[in-house]
Each structure stands twice: as structure tokens, then as C-alpha cells.
Coordinates of C-alpha atoms in Angstrom, one line a residue:
M1 CA -25.5 -75.7 119.9
M2 CA -22.7 -78.1 119.9
S3 CA -20.4 -75.7 118.4
S4 CA -21.2 -73.3 121.7
A5 CA -20.9 -76.1 124.4
H6 CA -17.9 -77.7 122.8
L7 CA -15.6 -75.1 121.6
G8 CA -17.1 -71.9 123.3
A9 CA -18.2 -70.4 119.7
T10 CA -21.4 -69.7 117.8
L11 CA -21.1 -70.6 114.0
I12 CA -22.4 -68.4 111.4
G13 CA -24.4 -69.2 108.1
P14 CA -21.6 -70.2 105.9
E15 CA -19.9 -72.0 108.8
V16 CA -23.0 -73.9 109.2
D17 CA -23.1 -74.9 105.6
L18 CA -19.6 -76.3 105.5
V19 CA -20.2 -78.5 108.8
T20 CA -23.2 -79.7 107.3
T21 CA -21.9 -80.7 103.8
F22 CA -18.7 -82.4 106.1
L23 CA -21.5 -84.4 108.1
K24 CA -23.2 -85.2 105.3
S25 CA -20.3 -86.9 103.3
A26 CA -19.1 -89.0 106.3
T27 CA -21.0 -92.6 105.7
G28 CA -19.1 -94.2 108.4
K29 CA -18.4 -96.9 106.1
K30 CA -15.0 -98.5 106.3
E31 CA -13.2 -100.5 103.6
L32 CA -12.9 -104.2 103.7
V33 CA -9.5 -105.3 104.9
M34 CA -8.4 -108.6 104.2
H35 CA -6.1 -110.2 107.0
P36 CA -3.7 -112.8 106.1
V37 CA -4.1 -116.5 107.2
L38 CA -1.4 -117.3 109.3
P39 CA 0.1 -120.8 109.8
T40 CA -0.7 -122.9 112.8
P41 CA 1.2 -122.2 115.8
T42 CA 3.5 -125.0 116.8
G43 CA 5.6 -126.0 120.1
S44 CA 8.8 -124.2 118.4
T45 CA 6.6 -120.9 117.3
P46 CA 8.2 -118.3 119.5
Q47 CA 6.0 -116.0 121.8
P48 CA 5.2 -112.7 120.4
W49 CA 7.0 -109.8 122.4
L50 CA 4.3 -107.6 124.3
L51 CA 5.6 -104.5 125.5

């Protein structure tokens, strides 16, 4: 149903199986990202350049 609504196409058996396999493999879990601990800014710390 979503394929016809979003893509204007109807999927057939093998295509449905491929999409189903892909969706079951997507866990939604992300790797942990460790951000660095930055030094405390002082009065002489330059401000960032914002574009």
C-alpha cells in the first residue's frame, strides 16, 4: 500500500520479501558517540564564526 501511495508502483512477491528483510534488519540503534571534554572558555577565548 505504501509503495503505491509514495511511489505510484505496486510491489510483487520477491520485492515485498526484499523490503520486509530490509525493514527487519533496521534496529534503529545508533553507536555511542563520545564527545571530547573541552576546556572552560575564558574572557580571551575567541567566539565561533557562525555562517
